[in-house]
Short mmCIF file of C-alpha atoms and ligand atoms in Angstrom, two decimals:
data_model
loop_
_atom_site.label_atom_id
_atom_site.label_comp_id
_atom_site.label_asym_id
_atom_site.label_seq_id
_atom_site.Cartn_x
_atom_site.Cartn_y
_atom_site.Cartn_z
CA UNK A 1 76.40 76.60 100.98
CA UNK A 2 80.18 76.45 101.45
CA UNK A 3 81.96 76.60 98.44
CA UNK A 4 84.01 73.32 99.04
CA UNK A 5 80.24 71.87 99.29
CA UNK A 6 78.95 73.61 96.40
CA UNK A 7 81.80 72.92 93.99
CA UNK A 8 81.42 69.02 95.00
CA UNK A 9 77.48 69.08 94.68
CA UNK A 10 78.83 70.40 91.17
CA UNK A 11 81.42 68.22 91.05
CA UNK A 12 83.64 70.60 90.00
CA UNK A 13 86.71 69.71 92.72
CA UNK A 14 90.05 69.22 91.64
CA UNK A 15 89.44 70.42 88.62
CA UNK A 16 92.23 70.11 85.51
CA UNK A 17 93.59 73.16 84.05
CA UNK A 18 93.36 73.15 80.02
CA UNK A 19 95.34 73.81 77.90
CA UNK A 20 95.32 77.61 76.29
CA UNK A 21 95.59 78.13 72.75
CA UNK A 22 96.53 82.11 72.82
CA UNK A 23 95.44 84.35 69.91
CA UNK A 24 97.56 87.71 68.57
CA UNK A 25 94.20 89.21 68.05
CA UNK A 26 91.31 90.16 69.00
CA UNK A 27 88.77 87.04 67.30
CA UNK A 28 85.60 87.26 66.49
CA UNK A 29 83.89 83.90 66.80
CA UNK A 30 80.57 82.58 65.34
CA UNK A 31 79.11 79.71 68.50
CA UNK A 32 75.48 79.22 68.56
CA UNK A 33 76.16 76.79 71.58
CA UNK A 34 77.26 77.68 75.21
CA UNK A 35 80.07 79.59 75.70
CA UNK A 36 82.63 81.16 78.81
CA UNK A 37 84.22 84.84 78.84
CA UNK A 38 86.00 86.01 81.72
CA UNK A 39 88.48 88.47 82.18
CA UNK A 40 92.26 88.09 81.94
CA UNK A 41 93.74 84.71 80.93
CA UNK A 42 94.70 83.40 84.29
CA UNK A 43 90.61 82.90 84.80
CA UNK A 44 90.78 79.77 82.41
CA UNK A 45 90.54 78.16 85.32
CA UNK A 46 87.28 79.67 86.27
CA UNK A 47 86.33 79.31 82.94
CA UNK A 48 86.73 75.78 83.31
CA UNK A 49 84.71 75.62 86.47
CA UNK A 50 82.20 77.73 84.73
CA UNK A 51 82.20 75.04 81.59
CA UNK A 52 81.63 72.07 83.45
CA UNK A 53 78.00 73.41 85.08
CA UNK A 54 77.47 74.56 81.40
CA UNK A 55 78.40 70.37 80.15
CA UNK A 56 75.97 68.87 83.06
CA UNK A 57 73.16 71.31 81.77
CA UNK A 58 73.64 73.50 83.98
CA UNK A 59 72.41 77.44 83.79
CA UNK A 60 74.40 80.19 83.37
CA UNK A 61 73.64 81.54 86.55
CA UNK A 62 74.96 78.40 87.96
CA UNK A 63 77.76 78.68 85.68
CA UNK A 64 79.08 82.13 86.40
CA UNK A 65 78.61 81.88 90.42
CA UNK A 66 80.62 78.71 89.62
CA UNK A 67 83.72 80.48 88.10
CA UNK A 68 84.03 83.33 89.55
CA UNK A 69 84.13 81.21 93.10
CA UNK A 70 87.35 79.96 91.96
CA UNK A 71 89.41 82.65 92.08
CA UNK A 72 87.64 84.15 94.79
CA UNK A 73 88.92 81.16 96.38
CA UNK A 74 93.04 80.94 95.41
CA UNK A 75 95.03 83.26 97.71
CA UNK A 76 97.88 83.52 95.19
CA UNK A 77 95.10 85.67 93.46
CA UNK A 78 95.38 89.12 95.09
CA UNK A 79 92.74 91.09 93.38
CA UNK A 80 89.85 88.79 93.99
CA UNK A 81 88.46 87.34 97.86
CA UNK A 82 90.99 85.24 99.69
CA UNK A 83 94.23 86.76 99.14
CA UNK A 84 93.27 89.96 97.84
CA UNK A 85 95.11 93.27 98.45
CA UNK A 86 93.47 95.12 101.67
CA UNK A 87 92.56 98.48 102.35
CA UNK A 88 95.23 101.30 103.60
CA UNK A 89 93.80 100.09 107.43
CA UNK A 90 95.13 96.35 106.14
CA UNK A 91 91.25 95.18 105.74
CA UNK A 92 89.88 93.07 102.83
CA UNK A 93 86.91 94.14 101.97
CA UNK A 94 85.05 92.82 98.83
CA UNK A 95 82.68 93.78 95.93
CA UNK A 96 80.38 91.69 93.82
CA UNK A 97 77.60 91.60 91.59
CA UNK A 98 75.62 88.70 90.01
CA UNK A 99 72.90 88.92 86.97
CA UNK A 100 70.62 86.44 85.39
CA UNK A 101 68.47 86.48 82.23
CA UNK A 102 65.52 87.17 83.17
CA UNK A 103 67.54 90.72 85.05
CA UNK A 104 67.13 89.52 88.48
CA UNK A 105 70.16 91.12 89.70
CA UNK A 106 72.54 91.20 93.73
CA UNK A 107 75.24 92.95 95.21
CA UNK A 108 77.40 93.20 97.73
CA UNK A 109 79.85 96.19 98.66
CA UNK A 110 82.46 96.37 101.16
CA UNK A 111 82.27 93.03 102.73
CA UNK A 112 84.41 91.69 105.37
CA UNK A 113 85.49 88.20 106.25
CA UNK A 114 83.33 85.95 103.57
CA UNK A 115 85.53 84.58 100.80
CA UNK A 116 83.28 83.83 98.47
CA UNK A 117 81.23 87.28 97.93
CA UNK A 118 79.74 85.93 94.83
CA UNK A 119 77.40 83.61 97.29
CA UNK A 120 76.27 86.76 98.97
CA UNK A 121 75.70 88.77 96.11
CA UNK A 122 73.39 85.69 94.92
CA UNK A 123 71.59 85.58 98.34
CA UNK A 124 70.89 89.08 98.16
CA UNK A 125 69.62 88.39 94.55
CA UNK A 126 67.26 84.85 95.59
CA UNK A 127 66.34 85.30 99.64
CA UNK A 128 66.23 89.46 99.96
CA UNK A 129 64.21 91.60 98.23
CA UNK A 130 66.37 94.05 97.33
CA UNK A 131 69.62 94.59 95.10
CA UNK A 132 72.49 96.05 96.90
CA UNK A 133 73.43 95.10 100.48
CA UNK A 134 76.70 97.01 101.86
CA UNK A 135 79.35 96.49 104.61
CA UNK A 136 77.81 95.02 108.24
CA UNK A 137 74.52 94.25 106.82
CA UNK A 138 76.05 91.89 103.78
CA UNK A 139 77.73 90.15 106.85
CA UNK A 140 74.69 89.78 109.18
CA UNK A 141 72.79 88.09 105.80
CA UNK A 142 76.07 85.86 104.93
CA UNK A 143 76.17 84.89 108.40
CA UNK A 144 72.41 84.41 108.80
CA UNK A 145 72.97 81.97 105.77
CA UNK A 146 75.82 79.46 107.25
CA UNK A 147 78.79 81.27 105.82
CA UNK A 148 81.25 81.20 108.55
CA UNK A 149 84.02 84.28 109.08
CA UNK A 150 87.38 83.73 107.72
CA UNK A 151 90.76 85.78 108.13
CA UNK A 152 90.90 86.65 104.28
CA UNK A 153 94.02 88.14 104.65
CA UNK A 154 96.46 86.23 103.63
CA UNK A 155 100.41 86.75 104.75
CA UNK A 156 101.78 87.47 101.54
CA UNK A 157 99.05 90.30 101.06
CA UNK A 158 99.95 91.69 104.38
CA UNK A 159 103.69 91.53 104.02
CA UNK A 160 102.90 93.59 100.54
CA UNK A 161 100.58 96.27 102.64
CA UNK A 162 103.33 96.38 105.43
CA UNK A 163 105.73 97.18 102.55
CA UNK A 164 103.39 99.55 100.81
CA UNK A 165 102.52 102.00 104.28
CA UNK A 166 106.25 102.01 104.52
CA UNK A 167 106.38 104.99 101.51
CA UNK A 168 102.01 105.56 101.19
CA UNK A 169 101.83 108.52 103.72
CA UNK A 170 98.40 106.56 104.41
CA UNK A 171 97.33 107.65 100.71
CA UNK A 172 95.72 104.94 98.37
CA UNK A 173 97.72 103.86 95.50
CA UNK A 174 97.57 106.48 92.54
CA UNK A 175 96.39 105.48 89.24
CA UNK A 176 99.67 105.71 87.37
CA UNK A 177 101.06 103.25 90.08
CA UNK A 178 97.68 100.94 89.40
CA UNK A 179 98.47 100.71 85.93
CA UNK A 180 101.93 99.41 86.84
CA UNK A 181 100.97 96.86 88.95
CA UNK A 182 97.70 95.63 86.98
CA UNK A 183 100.09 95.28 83.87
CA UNK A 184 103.07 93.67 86.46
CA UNK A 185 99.98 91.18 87.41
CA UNK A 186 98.37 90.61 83.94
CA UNK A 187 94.85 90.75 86.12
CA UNK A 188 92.92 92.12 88.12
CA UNK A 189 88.85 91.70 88.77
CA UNK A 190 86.79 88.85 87.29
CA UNK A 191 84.09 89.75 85.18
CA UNK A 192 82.52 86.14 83.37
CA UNK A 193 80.05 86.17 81.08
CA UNK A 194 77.69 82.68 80.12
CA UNK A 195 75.48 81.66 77.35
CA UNK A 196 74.15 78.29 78.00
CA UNK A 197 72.38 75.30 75.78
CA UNK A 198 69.26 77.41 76.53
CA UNK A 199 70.98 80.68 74.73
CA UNK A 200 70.03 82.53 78.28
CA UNK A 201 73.03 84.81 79.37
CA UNK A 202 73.84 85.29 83.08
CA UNK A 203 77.48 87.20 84.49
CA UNK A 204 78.82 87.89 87.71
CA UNK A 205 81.86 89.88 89.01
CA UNK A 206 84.03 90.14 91.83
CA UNK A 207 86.89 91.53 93.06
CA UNK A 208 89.04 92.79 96.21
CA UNK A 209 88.96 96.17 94.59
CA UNK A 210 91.84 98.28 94.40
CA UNK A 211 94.51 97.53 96.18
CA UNK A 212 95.16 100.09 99.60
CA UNK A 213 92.08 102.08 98.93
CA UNK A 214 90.35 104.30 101.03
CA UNK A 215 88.13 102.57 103.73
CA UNK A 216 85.13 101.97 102.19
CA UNK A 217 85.75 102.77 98.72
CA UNK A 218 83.56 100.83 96.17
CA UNK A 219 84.62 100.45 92.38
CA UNK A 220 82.55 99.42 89.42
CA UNK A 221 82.54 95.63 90.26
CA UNK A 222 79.45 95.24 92.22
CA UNK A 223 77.69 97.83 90.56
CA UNK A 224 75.02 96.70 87.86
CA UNK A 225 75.65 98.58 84.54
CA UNK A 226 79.31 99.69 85.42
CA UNK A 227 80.76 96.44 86.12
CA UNK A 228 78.21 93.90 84.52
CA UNK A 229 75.09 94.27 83.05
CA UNK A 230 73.15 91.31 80.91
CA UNK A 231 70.04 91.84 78.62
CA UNK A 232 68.71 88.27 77.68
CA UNK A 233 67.76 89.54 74.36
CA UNK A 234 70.95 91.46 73.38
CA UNK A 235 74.44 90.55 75.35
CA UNK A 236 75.87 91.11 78.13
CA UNK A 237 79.15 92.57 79.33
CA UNK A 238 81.85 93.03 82.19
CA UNK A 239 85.09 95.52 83.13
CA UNK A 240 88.14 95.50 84.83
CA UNK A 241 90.59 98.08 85.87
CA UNK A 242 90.20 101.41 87.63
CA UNK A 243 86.79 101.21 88.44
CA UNK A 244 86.29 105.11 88.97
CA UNK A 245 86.42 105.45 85.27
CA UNK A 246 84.11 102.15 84.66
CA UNK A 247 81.50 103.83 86.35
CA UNK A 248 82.01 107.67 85.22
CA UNK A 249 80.44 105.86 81.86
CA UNK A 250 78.46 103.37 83.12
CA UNK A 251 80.62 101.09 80.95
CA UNK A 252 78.99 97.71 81.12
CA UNK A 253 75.68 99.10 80.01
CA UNK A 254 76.83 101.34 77.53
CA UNK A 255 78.93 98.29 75.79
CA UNK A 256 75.06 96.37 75.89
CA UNK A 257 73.39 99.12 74.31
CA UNK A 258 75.80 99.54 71.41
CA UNK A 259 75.41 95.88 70.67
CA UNK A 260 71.30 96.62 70.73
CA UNK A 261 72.41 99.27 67.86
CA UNK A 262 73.97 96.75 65.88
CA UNK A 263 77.52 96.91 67.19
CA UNK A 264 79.88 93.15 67.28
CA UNK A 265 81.00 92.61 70.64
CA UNK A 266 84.32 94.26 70.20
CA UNK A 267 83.52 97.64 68.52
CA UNK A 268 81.06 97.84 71.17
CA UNK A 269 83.86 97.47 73.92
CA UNK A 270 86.01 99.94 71.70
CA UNK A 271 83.30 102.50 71.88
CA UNK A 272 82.91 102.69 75.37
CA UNK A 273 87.10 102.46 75.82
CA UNK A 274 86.05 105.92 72.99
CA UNK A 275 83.99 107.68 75.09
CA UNK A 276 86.42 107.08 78.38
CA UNK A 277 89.32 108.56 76.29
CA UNK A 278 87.12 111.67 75.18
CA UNK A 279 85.90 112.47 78.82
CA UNK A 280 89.34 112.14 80.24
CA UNK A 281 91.40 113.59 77.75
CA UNK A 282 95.18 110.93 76.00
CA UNK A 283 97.24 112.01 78.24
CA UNK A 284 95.36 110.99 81.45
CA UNK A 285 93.30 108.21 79.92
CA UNK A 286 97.28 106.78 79.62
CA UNK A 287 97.92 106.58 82.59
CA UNK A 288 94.55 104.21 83.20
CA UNK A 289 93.81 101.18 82.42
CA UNK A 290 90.26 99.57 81.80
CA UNK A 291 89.38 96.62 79.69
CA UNK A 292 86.37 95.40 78.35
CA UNK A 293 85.02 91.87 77.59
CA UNK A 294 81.44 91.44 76.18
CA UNK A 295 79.10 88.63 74.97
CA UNK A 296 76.23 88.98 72.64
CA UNK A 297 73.04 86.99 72.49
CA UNK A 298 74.14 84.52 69.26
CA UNK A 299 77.40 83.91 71.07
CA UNK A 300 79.63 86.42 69.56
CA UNK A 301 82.58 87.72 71.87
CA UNK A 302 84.98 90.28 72.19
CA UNK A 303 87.54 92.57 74.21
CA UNK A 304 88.92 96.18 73.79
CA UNK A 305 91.32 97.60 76.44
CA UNK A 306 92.53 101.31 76.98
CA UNK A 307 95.93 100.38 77.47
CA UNK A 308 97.87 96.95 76.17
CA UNK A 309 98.58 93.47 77.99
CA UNK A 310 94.72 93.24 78.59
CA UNK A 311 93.41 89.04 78.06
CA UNK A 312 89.76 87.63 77.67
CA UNK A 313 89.58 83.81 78.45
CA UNK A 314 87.13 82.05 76.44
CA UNK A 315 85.54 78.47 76.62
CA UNK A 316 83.46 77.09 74.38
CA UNK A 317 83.07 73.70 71.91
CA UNK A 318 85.78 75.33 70.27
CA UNK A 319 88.40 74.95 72.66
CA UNK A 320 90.33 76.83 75.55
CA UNK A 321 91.47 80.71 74.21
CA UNK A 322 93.13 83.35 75.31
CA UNK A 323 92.30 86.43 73.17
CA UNK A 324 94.91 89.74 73.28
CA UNK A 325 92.44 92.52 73.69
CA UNK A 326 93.16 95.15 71.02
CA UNK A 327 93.89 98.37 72.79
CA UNK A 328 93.72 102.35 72.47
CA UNK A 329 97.24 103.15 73.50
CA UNK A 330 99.56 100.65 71.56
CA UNK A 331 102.65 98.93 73.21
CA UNK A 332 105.05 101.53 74.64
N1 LIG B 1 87.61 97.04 88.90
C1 LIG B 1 87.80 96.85 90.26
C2 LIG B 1 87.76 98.05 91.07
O1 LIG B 1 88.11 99.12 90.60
O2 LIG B 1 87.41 97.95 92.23
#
């Protein structure tokens, strides 16, 4: 379904923006009921999108695929479908994952020209019998679906690739110059976590990647256990930032399993944020940044970032928030 058709069927057009309340730390919140995470604070409005399936009884399958289609949809977003950065050949290519609570999971990697790669990932999860669907053959099922092909490149993207080959040397961005512009930008992927009236938990991710990678290159986003991973009976939990590191420790699973030891959501994310630091050594671990967001099964939430100016938007009968993620590194 097109998204304009699916986010009427959900009548979730025109959506208004709510108001933020914005925490100096990282809270801790008791909500048996349902409840929205999502990476970075600008994804309130997903959030929102995410809340209203969530108020009409919806799942949180239904939830998640809602959110995350919103930014996948806004071209001023330029880490996430329409809009995003392109590869170094000036190519948008796009990663995303979707999971549900019973662990049915989809992917796609690397595809071109469908804005909402969320929908694909979920085809590849309900009509395919596999997991992971990459490049030309994510295409050929989105097109054998209805999607149509759409130039996702937007001009303000391209003007910033024509400036960037002007100094690359045809080399992706470095890490170091990542970090600058994912702290310039205050986001970067979206990761979304649900719990609905049920208490079943559901996520999806998605993302552009980074920006001026190699052709081809895949990140943590659309991989299950690096960039999302959901266990009905424990939590569930999502990433953002340099995805080479999420998956190095297989962050989104790791964060899970810690909760299954007994971990809160946010000592959970700071553990994994631990074991990233260890592998890579403080001075390199620096110059990276990752953050965490997780969810656990009685609708606990929390963040932990390597590096400051990380945000987790939450949603719930409590009200709109925008949690600071404590961090590793403090303010420099
Ligand atoms: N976290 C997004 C990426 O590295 O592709």
């Amino acid at each position: 379904m097109e998204r304009r058709q699916f986010l009427q069927a959900m009548g979730l057009a025109a959506l208004p923006v709510p108001a933020a309340t914005v925490l100096g730390n990282n809270l801790e919140s008791e909500n048996s009921g349902p409840v929205v995470v999502s990476t970075w604070s600008p994804n309130i409005k997903a959030n929102a999108a995410a809340w209203k399936v969530l108020m009409a009884h919806g799942s949180a399958l239904d939830a998640v695929h809602a959110g995350v289609m919103v930014p996948e949809a806004d071209p001023k977003d330029q880490s996430v479908g329409y809009g995003g950065l392109p590869d170094r050949d000036g190519k948008v290519t796009l990663d995303s994952c979707i999971m549900d609570h019973k662990g049915n999971i989809g992917a796609v990697m690397a595809l071109e020209g469908i804005m909402h790669a969320s929908s694909v990932a979920r085809l590849v999860m309900e009509k395919t019998p596999h997991v992971q669907i990459v490049g030309a053959g994510a295409l050929q099922l989105a097109l054998e679906h209805g999607f149509k092909v759409e130039n996702l490149l937007t001009e303000s993207s391209k003007k910033a690739w024509e400036e960037w080959k002007k100094t690359s040397k045809y080399s992706p961005m470095t890490t170091v110059e990542n970090l600058l512009k994912y702290i310039e930008n205050q986001h970067d992927t979206i990761g979304m976590l649900a719990r609905d009236e049920a208490g079943n938990l559901s996520g999806a991710c998605s993302t552009s990647g980074m920006g001026y990678k190699m052709r081809g290159r895949v990140g943590d986003s659309p991989i299950i256990g690096a960039g999302l991973f959901v266990d009905n009976e424990v939590g569930a939990a999502s990433a953002t930032g340099v995805g080479e590191e999420v998956v190095r420790i297989v962050g989104s699973h790791t964060i899970v399993e810690m909760m299954r030891q007994g971990k809160n959501p946010e000592d959970a994310c700071k553990e994994a944020v631990a074991r990233l630091v260890k592998l890579k050594g403080e001075t390199a671990a620096k110059a990276l940044q990752v953050g965490f967001i997780a969810l656990n099964a009685q609708g606990q939430y929390g963040c932990f970032s390597l590096n400051p100016n990380f945000t987790m938007a939450v949603h719930s009968h409590q009200g709109v928030k925008v949690i600071q993620a404590k961090s590793w590194f403090p303010k420099k």
